[in-house]
Short mmCIF file of C-alpha atoms and ligand atoms in Angstrom, two decimals:
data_model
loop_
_atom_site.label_atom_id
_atom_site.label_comp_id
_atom_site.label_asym_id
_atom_site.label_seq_id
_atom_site.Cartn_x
_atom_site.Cartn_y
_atom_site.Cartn_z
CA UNK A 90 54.70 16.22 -58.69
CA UNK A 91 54.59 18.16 -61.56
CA UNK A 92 55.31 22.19 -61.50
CA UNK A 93 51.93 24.52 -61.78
CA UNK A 94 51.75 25.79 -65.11
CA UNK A 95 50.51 28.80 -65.46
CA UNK A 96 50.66 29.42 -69.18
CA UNK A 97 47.43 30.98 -70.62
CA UNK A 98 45.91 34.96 -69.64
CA UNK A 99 42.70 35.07 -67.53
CA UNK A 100 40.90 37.76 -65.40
CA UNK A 101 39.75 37.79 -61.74
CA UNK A 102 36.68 36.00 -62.50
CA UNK A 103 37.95 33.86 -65.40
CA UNK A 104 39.98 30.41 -64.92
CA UNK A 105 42.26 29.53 -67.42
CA UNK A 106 43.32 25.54 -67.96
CA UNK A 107 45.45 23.47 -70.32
CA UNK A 108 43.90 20.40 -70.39
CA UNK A 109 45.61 16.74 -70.77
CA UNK A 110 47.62 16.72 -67.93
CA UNK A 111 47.69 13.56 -65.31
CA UNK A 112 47.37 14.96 -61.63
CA UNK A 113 49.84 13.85 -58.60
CA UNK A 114 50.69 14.27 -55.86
CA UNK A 115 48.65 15.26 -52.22
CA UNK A 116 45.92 17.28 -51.91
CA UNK A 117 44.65 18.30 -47.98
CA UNK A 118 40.41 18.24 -48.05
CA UNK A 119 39.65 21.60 -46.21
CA UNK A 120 36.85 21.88 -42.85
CA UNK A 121 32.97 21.29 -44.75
CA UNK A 122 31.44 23.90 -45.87
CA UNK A 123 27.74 22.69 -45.59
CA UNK A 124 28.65 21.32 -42.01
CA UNK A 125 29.89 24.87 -40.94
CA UNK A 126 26.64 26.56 -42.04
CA UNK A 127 24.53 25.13 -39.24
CA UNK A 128 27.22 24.85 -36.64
CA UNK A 129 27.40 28.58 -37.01
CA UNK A 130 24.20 29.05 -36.68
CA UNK A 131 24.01 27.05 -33.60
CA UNK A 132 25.99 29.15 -32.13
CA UNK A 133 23.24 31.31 -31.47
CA UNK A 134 21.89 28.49 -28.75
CA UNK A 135 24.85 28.29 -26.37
CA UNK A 136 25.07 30.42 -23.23
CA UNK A 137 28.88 31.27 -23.67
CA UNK A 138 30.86 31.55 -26.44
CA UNK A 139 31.43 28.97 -29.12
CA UNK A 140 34.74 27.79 -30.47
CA UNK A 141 35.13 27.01 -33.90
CA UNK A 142 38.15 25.53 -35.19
CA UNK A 143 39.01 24.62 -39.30
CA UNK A 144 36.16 26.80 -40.75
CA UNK A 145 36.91 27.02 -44.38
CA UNK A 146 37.93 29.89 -45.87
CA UNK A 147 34.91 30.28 -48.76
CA UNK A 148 32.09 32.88 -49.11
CA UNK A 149 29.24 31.59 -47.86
CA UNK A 150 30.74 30.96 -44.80
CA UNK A 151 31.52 34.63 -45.43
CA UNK A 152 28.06 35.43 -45.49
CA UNK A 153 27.23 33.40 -42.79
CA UNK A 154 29.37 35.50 -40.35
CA UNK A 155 27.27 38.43 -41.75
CA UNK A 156 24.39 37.60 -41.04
CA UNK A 157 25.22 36.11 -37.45
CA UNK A 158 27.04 39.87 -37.05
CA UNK A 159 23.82 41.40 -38.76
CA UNK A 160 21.75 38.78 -35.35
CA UNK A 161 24.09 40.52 -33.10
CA UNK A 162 26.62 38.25 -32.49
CA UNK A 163 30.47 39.14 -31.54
CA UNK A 164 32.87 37.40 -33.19
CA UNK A 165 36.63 37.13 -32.18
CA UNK A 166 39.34 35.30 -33.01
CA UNK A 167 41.25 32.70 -30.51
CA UNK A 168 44.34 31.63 -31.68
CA UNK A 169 43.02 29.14 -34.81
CA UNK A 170 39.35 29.46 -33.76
CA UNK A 171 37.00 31.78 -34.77
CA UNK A 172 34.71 32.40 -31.42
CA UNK A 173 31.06 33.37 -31.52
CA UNK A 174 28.98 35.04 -28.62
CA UNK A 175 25.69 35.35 -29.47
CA UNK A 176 25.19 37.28 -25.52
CA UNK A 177 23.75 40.49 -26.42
CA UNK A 178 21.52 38.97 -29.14
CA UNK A 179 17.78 39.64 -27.98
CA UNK A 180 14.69 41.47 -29.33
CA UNK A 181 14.41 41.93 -32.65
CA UNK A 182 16.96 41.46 -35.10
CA UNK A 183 17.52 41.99 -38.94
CA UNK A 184 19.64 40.30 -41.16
CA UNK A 185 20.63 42.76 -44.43
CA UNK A 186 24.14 41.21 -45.43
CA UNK A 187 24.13 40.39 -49.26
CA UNK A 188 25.53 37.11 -49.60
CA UNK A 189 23.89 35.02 -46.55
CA UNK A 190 20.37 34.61 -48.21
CA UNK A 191 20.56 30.63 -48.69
CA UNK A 192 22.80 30.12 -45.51
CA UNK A 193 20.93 32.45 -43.21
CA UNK A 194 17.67 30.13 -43.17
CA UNK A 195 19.52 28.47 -40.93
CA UNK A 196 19.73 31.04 -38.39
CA UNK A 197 15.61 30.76 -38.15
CA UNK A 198 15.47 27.63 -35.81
CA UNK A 199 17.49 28.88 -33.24
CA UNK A 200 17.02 32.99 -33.38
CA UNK A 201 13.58 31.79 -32.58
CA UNK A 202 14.22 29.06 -29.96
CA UNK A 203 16.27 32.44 -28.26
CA UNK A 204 12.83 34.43 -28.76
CA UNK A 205 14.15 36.84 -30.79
CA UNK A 206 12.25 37.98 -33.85
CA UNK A 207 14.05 37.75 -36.92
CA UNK A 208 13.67 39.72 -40.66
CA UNK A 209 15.63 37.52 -43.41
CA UNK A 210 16.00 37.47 -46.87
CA UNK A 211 13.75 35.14 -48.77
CA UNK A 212 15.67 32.75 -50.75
CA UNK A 213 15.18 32.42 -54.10
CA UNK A 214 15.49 29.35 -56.90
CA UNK A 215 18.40 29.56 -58.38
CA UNK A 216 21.07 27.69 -61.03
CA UNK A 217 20.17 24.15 -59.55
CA UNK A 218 16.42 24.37 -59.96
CA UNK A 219 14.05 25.59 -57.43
CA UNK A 220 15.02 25.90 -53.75
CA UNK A 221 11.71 26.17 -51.54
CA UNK A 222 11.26 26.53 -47.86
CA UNK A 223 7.97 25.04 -47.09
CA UNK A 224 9.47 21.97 -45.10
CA UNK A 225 11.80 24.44 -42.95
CA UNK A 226 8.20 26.64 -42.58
CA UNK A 227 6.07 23.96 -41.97
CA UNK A 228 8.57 22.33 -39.17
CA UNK A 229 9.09 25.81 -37.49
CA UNK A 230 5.51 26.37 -37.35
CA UNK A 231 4.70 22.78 -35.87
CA UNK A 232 7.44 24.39 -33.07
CA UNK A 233 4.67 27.31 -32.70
CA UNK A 234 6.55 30.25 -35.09
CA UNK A 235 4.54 32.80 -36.37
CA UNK A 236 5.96 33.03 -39.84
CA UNK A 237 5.20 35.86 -42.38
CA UNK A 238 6.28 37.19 -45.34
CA UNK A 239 6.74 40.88 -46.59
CA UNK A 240 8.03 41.26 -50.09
CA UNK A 241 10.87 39.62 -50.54
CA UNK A 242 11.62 38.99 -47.07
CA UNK A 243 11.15 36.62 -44.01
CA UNK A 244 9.31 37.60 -40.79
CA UNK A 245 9.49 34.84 -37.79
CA UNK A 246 8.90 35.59 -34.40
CA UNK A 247 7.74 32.26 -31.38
CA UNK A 248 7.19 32.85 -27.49
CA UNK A 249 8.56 29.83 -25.88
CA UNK A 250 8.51 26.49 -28.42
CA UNK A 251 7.06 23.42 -27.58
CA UNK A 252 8.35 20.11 -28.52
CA UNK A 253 6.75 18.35 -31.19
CA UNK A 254 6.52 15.87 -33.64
CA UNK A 255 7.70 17.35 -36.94
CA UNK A 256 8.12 15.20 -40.87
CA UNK A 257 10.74 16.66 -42.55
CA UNK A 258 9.95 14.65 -46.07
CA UNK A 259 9.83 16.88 -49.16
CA UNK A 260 8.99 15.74 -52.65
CA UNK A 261 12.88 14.81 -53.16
CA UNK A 262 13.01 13.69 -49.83
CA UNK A 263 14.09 14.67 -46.89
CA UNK A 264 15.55 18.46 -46.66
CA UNK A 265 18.73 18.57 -44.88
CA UNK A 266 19.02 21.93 -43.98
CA UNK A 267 15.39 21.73 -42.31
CA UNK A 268 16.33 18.83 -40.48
CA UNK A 269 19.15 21.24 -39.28
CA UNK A 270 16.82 23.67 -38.19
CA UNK A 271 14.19 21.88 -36.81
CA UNK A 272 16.92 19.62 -34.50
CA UNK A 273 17.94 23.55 -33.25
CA UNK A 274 15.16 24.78 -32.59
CA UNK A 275 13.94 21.55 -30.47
CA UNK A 276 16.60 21.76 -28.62
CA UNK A 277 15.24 25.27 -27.01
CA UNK A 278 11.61 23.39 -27.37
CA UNK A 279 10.12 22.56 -24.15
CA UNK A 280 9.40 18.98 -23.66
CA UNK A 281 10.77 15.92 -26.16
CA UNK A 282 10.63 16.53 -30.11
CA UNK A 283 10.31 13.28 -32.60
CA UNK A 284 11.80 14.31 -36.03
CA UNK A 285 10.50 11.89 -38.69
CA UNK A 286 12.06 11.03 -42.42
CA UNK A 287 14.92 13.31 -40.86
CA UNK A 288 18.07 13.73 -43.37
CA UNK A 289 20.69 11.16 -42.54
CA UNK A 290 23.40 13.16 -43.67
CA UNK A 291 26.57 13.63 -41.91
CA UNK A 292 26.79 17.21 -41.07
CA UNK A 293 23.24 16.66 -39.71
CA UNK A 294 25.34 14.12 -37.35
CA UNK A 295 27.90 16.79 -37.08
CA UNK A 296 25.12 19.48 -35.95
CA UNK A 297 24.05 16.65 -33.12
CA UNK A 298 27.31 15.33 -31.91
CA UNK A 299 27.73 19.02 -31.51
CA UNK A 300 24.15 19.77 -29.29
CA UNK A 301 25.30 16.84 -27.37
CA UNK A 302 28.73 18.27 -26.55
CA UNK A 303 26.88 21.27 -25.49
CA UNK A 304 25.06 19.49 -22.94
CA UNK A 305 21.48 18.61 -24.99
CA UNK A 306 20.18 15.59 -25.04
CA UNK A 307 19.78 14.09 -29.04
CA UNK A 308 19.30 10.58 -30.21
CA UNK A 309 18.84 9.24 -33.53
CA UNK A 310 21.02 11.53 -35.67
CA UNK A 311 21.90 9.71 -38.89
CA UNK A 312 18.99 7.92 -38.94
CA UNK A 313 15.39 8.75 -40.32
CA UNK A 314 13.91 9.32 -36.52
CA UNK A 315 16.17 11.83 -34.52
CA UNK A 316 14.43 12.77 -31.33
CA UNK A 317 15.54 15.53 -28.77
CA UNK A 318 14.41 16.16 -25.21
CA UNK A 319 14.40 20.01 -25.09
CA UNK A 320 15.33 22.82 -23.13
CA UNK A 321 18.05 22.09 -21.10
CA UNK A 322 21.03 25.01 -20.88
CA UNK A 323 23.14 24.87 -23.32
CA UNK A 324 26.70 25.54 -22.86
CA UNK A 325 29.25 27.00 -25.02
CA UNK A 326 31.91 24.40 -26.83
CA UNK A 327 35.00 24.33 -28.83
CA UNK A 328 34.02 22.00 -31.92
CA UNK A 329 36.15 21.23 -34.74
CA UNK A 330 34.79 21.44 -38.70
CA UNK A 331 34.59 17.68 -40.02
CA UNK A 332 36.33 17.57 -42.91
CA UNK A 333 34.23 18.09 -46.30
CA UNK A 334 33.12 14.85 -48.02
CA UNK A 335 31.98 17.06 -51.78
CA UNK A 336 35.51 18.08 -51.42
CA UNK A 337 37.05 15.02 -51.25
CA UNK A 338 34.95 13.55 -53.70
CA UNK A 339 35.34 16.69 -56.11
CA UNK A 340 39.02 15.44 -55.93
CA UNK A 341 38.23 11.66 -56.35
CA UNK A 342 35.74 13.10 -59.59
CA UNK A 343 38.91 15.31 -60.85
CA UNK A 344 41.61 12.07 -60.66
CA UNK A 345 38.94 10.14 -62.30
CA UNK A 346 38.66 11.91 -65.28
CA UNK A 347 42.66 13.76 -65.52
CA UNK A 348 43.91 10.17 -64.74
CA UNK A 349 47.01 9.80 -62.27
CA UNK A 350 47.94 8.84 -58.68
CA UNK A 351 46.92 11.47 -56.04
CA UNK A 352 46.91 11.28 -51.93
CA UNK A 353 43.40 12.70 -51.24
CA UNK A 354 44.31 13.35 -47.08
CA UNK A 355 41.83 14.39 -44.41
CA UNK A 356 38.80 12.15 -46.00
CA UNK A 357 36.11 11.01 -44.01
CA UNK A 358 36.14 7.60 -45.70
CA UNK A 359 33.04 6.38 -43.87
CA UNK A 360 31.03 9.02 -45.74
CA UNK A 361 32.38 8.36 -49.29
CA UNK A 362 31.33 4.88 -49.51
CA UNK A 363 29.06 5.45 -52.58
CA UNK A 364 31.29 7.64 -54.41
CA UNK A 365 34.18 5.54 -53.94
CA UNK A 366 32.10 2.38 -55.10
CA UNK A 367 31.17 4.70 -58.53
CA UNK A 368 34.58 5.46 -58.72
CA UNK A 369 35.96 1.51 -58.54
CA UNK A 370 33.21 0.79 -61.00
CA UNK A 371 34.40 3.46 -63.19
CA UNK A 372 38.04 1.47 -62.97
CA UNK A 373 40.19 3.35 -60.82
CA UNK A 374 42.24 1.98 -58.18
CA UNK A 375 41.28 3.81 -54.80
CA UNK A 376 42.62 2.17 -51.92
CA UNK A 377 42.19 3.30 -47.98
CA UNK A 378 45.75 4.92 -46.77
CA UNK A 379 45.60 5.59 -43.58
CA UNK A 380 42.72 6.56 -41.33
CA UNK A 381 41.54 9.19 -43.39
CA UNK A 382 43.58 9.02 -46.66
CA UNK A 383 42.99 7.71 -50.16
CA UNK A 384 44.87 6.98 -52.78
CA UNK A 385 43.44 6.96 -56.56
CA UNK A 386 45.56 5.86 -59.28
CA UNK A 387 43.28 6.30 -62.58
CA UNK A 388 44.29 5.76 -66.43
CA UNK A 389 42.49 8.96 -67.26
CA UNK A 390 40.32 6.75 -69.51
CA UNK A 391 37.45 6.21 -67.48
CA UNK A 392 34.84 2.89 -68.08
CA UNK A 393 30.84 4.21 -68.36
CA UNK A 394 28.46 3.70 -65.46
CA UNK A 395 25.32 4.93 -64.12
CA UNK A 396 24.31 6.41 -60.93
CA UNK A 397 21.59 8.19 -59.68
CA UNK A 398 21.88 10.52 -56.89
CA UNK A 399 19.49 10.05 -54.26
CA UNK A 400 20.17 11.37 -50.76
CA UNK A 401 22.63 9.93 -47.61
CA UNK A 402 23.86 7.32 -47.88
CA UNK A 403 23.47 7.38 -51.70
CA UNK A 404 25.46 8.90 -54.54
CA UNK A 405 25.94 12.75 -53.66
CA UNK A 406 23.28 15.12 -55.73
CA UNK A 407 26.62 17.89 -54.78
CA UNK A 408 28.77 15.58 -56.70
CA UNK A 409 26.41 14.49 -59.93
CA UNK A 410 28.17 17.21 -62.16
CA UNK A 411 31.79 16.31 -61.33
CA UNK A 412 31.43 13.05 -61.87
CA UNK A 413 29.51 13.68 -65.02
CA UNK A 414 32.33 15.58 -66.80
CA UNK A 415 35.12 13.02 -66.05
CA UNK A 416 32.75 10.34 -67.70
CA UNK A 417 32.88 12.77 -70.89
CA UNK A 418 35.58 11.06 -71.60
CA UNK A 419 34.61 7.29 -70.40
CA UNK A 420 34.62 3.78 -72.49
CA UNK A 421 30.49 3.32 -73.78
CA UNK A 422 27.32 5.26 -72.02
CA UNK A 423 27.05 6.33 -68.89
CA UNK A 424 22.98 7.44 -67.59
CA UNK A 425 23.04 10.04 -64.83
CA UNK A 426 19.90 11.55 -62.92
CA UNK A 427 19.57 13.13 -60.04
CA UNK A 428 16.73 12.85 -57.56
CA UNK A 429 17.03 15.02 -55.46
CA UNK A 430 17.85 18.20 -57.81
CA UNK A 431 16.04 16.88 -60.59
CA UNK A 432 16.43 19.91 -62.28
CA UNK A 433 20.40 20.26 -61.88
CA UNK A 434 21.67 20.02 -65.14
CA UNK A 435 22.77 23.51 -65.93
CA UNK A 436 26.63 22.73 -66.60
CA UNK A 437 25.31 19.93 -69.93
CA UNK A 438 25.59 22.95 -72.31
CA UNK A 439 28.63 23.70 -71.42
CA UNK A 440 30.10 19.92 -71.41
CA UNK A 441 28.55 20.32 -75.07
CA UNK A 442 30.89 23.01 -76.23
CA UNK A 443 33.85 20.81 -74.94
CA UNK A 444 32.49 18.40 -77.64
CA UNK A 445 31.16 15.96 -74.88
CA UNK A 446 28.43 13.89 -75.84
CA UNK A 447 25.07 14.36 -73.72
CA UNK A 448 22.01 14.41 -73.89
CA UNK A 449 19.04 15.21 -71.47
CA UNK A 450 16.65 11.83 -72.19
CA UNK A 451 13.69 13.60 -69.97
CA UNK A 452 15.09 13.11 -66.47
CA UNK A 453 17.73 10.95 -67.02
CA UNK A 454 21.04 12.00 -69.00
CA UNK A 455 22.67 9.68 -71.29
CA UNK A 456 26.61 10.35 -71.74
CA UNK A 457 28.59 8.36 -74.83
CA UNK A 458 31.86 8.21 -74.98
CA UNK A 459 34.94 8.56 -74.99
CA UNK A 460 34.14 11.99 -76.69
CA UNK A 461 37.01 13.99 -77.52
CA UNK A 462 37.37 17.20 -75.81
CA UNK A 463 38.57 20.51 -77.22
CA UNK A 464 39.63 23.62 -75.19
CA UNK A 465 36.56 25.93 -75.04
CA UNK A 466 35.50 28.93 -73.05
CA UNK A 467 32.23 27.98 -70.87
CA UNK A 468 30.79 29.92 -68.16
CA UNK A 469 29.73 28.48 -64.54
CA UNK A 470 26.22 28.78 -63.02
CA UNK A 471 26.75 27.10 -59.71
CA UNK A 472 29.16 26.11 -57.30
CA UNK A 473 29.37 22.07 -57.85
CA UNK A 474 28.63 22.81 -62.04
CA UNK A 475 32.01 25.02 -61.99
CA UNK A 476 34.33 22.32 -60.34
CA UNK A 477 32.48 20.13 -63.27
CA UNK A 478 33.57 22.61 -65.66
CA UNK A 479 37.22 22.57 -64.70
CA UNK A 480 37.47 19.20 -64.28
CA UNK A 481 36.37 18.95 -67.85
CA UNK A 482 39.01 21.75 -69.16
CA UNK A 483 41.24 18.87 -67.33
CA UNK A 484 40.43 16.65 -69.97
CA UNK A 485 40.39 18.55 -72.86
CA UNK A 486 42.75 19.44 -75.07
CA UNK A 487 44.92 22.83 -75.34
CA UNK A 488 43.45 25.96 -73.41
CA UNK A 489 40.22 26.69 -72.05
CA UNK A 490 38.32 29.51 -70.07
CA UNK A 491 36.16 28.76 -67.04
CA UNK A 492 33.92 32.18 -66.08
CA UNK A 493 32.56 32.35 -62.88
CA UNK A 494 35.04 31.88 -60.78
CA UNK A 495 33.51 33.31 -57.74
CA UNK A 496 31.10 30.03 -57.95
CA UNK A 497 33.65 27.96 -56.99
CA UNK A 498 35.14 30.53 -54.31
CA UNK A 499 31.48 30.00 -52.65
CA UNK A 500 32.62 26.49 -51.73
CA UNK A 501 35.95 25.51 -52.19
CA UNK A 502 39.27 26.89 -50.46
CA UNK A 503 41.69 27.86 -52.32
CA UNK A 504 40.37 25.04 -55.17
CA UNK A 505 42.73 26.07 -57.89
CA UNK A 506 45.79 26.20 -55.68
CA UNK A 507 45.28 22.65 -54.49
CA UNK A 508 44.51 21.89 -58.16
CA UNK A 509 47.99 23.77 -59.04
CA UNK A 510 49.80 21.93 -56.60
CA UNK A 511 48.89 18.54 -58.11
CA UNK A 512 50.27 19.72 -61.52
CA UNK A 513 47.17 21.18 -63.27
CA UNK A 514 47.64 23.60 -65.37
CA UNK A 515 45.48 26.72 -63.85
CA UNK A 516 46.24 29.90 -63.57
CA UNK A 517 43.63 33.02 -62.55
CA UNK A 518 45.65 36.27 -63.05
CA UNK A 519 47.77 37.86 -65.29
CA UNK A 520 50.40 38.66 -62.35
CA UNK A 521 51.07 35.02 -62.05
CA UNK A 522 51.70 33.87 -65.78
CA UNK A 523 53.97 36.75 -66.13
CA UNK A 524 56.28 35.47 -62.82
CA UNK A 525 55.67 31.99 -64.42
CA UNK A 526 56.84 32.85 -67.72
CA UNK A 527 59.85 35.15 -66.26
N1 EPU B 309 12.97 20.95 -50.67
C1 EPU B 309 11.65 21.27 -50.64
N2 EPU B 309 11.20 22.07 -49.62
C2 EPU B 309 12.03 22.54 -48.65
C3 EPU B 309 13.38 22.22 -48.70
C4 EPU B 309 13.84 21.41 -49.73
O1 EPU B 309 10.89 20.84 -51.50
O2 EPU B 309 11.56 23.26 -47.75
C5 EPU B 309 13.50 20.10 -51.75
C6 EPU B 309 14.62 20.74 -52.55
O3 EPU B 309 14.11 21.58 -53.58
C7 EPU B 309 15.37 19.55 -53.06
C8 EPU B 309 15.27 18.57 -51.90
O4 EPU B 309 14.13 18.98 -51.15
O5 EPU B 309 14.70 19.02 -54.18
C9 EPU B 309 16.48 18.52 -51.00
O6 EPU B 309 16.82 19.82 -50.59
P1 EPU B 309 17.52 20.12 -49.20
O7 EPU B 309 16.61 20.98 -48.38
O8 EPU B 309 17.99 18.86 -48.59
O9 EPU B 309 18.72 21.00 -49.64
P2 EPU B 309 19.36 22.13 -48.75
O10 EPU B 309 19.28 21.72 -47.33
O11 EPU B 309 18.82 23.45 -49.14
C10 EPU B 309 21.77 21.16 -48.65
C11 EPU B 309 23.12 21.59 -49.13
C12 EPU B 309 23.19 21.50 -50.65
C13 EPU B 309 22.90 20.05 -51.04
C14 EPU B 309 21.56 19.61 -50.49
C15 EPU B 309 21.25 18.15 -50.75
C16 EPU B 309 23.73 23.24 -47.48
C17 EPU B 309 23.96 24.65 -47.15
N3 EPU B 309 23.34 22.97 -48.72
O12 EPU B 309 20.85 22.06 -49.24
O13 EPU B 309 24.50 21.85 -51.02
O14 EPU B 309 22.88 19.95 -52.45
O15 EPU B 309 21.52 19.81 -49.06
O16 EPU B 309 22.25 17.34 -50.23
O17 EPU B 309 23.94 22.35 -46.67
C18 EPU B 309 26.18 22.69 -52.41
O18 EPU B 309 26.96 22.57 -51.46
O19 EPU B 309 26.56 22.95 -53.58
C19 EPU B 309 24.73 22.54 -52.18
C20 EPU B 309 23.80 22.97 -53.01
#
């Protein structure tokens, strides 16, 4: 394994890389962020306390916790579990915390399934296009909410929901985190619920396996028809995070394009099977480990392909701009398009001034290669666009600046360390190129 470098000046919010370095070594793939949203949130349904063990440590599960503290809940910690009791959470409740807005739609299924009003912030589009909530409305409605809006903010209130049968197809397809919250809030419903064109994701799976655990009865999850036979007690449950597929294939995306041999552990293989096919095609070597280990052994020279993300079981929209920037640097043209964020392209300008090669052919991208990359000093607009970002400083040669750090802190624990620790060059502070160069 090679020793982190940490040989170029950056501030708190500012990542600084020296590209052209191969990656070894083993990196651990942290709990899933986008599994823990709704697990949190279903916290609210249980009549004890919940256990939650292998949270990661990122900000919008941050802001989660403040706005399930903002509902009312007490949270505690247990030896490695975080526990929620959501007891003394009745009447009306408010959620203020700055942070939670995206996350905290969540918490509308089941603060209503508990009858408690609810005042939330109303999400707003942002970096990856526009993010609207008429599928999570129109399902919580079916439920019998009364749903409102006030400015900028969400009013929902329900007397006792009824079971029902609720479509959860958008334009793009299904929404996931509506499938989330209409699965929570018919298990409250009374009578039997029939969710049609349901996401098939796995932390939708996740979010059922745990209902089921907590004594509800759900069928279906992971396909397009999930029903539930509501209102049965629910108790409280110690559930562990699944481990977080975007994370492991953010590290299969950053292999790809650095080129080298790294130990990916804690993968949930079954989940990857798209990515890993992309990543074959694109002429790495990734072979199955152990249970839940990879191994990727890349040249760092990449061959072109195309893929178009589309949702479970297809080609992750979360991982469309990592895997763009390692085929920057790929053998011929590679087309990329995403359908379900048609719209997120944001990070192409910044590939650009890296000297990649792309253009945006009206809805599909084209990407020639192999470009060659200089060092350049882009700024991040999203979460999965500043992974991209860094994993093109990867490839580029001498020194870069990534801005907008705290994107990738939304998502991703302790991303740069792990990137460190398989010999990337990264450094974030002053403090540690000094010890470094001493
Ligand atoms: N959509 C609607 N109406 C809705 C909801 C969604 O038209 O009411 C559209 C969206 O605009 C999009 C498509 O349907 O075009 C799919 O959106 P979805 O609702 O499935 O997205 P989400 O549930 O808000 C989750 C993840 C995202 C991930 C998407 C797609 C969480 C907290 N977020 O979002 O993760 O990209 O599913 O897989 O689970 C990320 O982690 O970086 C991230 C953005």
């Amino acid at each position: 394994m090679h020793a982190a470098a940490t040989n170029a000046r950056s501030t708190g919010n500012a990542i600084a890389i020296v590209g052209g370095r191969p990656l070894a070594g083993t990196v651990r793939v942290s709990g899933s962020k986008n599994a823990s949203l709704p697990l949190l949130a279903a916290s609210l349904l249980a009549d004890g306390p919940t256990r939650l063990r292998g949270l990661p440590d990122v900000l919008d599960v941050a802001g989660m916790l403040d706005a399930l503290a903002d509902c009312g809940v007490a949270i505690g910690r247990e030896g490695d579990a975080l526990t929620l009791d959501p007891s003394t959470v009745a009447g009306e409740v408010e959620v203020v915390s700055p942070g939670s807005s995206r996350g905290a739609i969540c918490l509308l299924g089941p603060l209503l399934a508990r009858g408690v009003s609810v005042s939330l912030p109303r999400p707003g589009g942002c970096a990856i296009g526009p993010r609207p909530i008429d599928v999570h409305l129109r399902a919580l409605r079916v439920f019998g909410a009364e749903i409102t809006f006030e400015g900028d903010r969400i009013l929902a209130r329900a007397g006792r929901l009824r079971g029902a049968e609720i479509d959860l197809r958008g334009p793009h397809g299904p929404s996931v985190t509506a499938t989330a919250n209409a699965l929570m809030a018919a298990t409250a419903a009374e009578g039997e619920s029939r969710l049609s064109h349901a996401a098939r994701e796995p932390e939708v799976v996740a979010l059922a396996r745990a209902f089921q655990s907590m004594g509800a009865e759900v069928a279906g999850a992971g396909t397009d028809t999930v029903t539930v036979r509501g209102g049965r007690p629910l108790r409280g449950v110690a559930v562990d995070i699944p481990p977080d597929r975007i994370e492991a294939g953010t590290w299969l995306c950053a292999a790809l394009a650095a080129g080298g041999d790294v130990r990916i552990e804690n993968v949930p293989i079954a989940e990857l099977n798209a990515v890993l096919a992309i990543c074959r095609d694109a002429g790495a070597s990734v072979e199955r480990v152990a249970s839940d280990a990879v191994r990727i052994v890349t040249s760092g020279h990449p061959r072109a392909v195309s893929v178009t993300a589309a949702p479970h079981p297809g080609f992750p929209t979360d991982l469309q701009a990592p895997l763009t920037a390692a085929l920057l640097r790929a053998d011929g043209t590679s087309a990329i398009d995403d359908a379900v964020f048609p719209e997120r392209f944001g990070h192409l300008d910044a590939f650009r001034r890296f000297g990649g090669r792309v253009v945006d052919a009206g809805g599909e991208v084209r990407v020639s290669g192999p470009a060659r990359l200089r060092g350049a000093e882009v700024d991040a607009g999203d979460l999965r666009g500043a992974a991209a970002l860094v994993i093109a400083a990867l490839t580029a040669e001498g020194r870069s600046v990534v801005t907008g750090k705290s994107h990738l802190d939304r998502g991703y624990e302790d991303f740069l360390g792990k990137l460190a620790a398989l010999g990337g060059a990264v450094t974030t502070s002053v403090t540690e190129r000094l010890a470094a160069a001493s």
